[in-house]
Amino acid sequence: MPRVFICYRRDDSGGYVNFLYKLLCQHFSPQEIFRDLRTIEPGEDFVEAIESAIGECEVLLAVIGRQWLTIADSHGNQRLEDPHDYVRLEIASALQRNIRVIPVLVGRASMPTANELPDDLKRLARRHAVELTDRHFETDVTELANAIRSALGKATETLPRAYIPPPPPTYNLPLLEWCFVPPGKVKIEGVTCEVGAFWISKYPVTYMQYEKFVNSDGYSNRAYWTNAGWAWKGDKCNPEIRWNSPKWHIDNHPVVGVNWYEALAFARWLSTKLGTQSLLLPTEAQWQRAAQGDDEREYPWGGHYDKKRCNTFESGIAKTTPVTHYSDGVSAFGVWDMSGNVWEWCLSKWNDHFVFPEDNDPEGEDLRIVRGGSWFNLHSFARTASRYRLSPYYGDVFQGFRLVWGLT
């Protein structure tokens, strides 16, 4: 019999809930936790099943992400304002039954005020919330489990917990923050890929960060370059340094005009400064995993394009935007700017037909994967599954990159 009911919106917090569920199953039996349709048997009436589960549960977790209040239906109406909305019905039913309701905040969401809630949910605003932070997610879930256990009157013994290593340091680089991505699967051109856990930079690398690399010993140090990259830098290919254009040089905007060799050199330089050899460009599978989450989203925020959530050609901006601009466009794992703004270099070499494991050899002059689309491209290129490739020598005003720190 389920004793804990997890209430959430997939478009708002589905990726977080998948990880939350896995961690809670280390503290409670999976049979004690009800998690939407996946817990319902085939052929069972899901409305009756949900109502029955709420009636039997002792604790309801209302998982609230940054878009929980504002998500709209296909007609543009806020779902929470619909009296037949399932999230609203679930929480209202629990409140009416005096079931313990615990708001769970994810993705740096804020607790809604009573004025922002429908009348039958206003009591939710008076409930003490638990925040699950990206950096301390596993520890925060343990504290949440203790609160649930207290409500259920259970003993404090727990099963062994999953270990999440701390993120790499930041080297005093502004806006260098990290998001944890748990192990999971992605499908690329029909090929299923197992992806291990990793940390990914929350934002694309900015001009301010790249300048640190250029102004220190980084850009001119042979140790950070591949053979082909150093040959390019040595004027073998008459390189045009495009990242230093004053027009695009804005501190909190993504650095652009960086070719693949320059991006990898930055990653190697920062690895040395942080005392780790694990900082790299993301593989194609890692990039897609961070963008899609566990529910294979078409866009980082959900299933439909929204020009208010990313910077693509349709947005009409015609230039880059600050990496912190689109708070409603983050992925399930809290990663920003993965659709639009700038194409992002991946470590992986291009293959006309995707092959896994990927070829991530840093040497050579092969075409390299770029992902995410840009301010210059239509939104179809900004889909999480959209693939493209460029010469590693090529750097233009719609290209940037971000970093990963692998754990396996």
Short mmCIF file of N, CA and C in Angstrom, two decimals, residues 37 63 99 137 139 143 148 158 192 213 241 245 258 269 294 326 330:
data_model
loop_
_atom_site.label_atom_id
_atom_site.label_comp_id
_atom_site.label_asym_id
_atom_site.label_seq_id
_atom_site.Cartn_x
_atom_site.Cartn_y
_atom_site.Cartn_z
N LEU A 37 1.27 7.76 -13.17
CA LEU A 37 0.77 6.65 -13.98
C LEU A 37 1.70 5.44 -13.98
N VAL A 63 5.73 18.55 -5.43
CA VAL A 63 7.01 18.97 -6.01
C VAL A 63 6.77 20.20 -6.88
N ILE A 99 -4.32 15.32 5.24
CA ILE A 99 -3.11 14.53 5.01
C ILE A 99 -1.91 15.47 5.05
N PHE A 137 21.72 17.60 -3.48
CA PHE A 137 20.44 16.92 -3.71
C PHE A 137 20.30 15.68 -2.84
N THR A 139 21.84 14.79 -0.05
CA THR A 139 21.73 15.14 1.37
C THR A 139 20.37 15.72 1.69
N GLU A 143 17.29 14.38 4.32
CA GLU A 143 16.55 15.16 5.31
C GLU A 143 15.05 15.09 5.05
N ILE A 148 9.63 12.65 6.32
CA ILE A 148 8.56 11.70 5.96
C ILE A 148 8.47 10.59 6.99
N THR A 158 18.09 3.36 7.89
CA THR A 158 18.01 3.55 6.45
C THR A 158 18.89 2.54 5.74
N THR A 192 20.38 3.42 -28.33
CA THR A 192 20.27 3.70 -26.90
C THR A 192 21.66 3.74 -26.27
N PHE A 213 41.35 32.86 -19.23
CA PHE A 213 42.18 31.90 -19.95
C PHE A 213 43.17 32.61 -20.88
N ILE A 241 41.20 35.16 -35.51
CA ILE A 241 40.75 35.12 -34.12
C ILE A 241 39.45 35.92 -34.02
N SER A 245 36.21 40.01 -31.03
CA SER A 245 35.50 41.12 -31.68
C SER A 245 34.79 41.98 -30.65
N VAL A 258 34.60 30.92 -31.08
CA VAL A 258 35.61 29.99 -30.57
C VAL A 258 35.53 28.69 -31.37
N TRP A 269 43.09 23.90 -19.79
CA TRP A 269 43.68 24.92 -18.91
C TRP A 269 42.96 24.95 -17.57
N ASP A 294 15.14 12.76 -17.94
CA ASP A 294 14.73 11.36 -17.99
C ASP A 294 13.51 11.13 -18.88
N TYR A 326 17.22 33.40 -19.57
CA TYR A 326 16.01 32.57 -19.75
C TYR A 326 15.81 31.61 -18.58
N VAL A 330 15.21 26.36 -18.47
CA VAL A 330 16.21 25.42 -17.94
C VAL A 330 15.76 23.98 -18.15
#
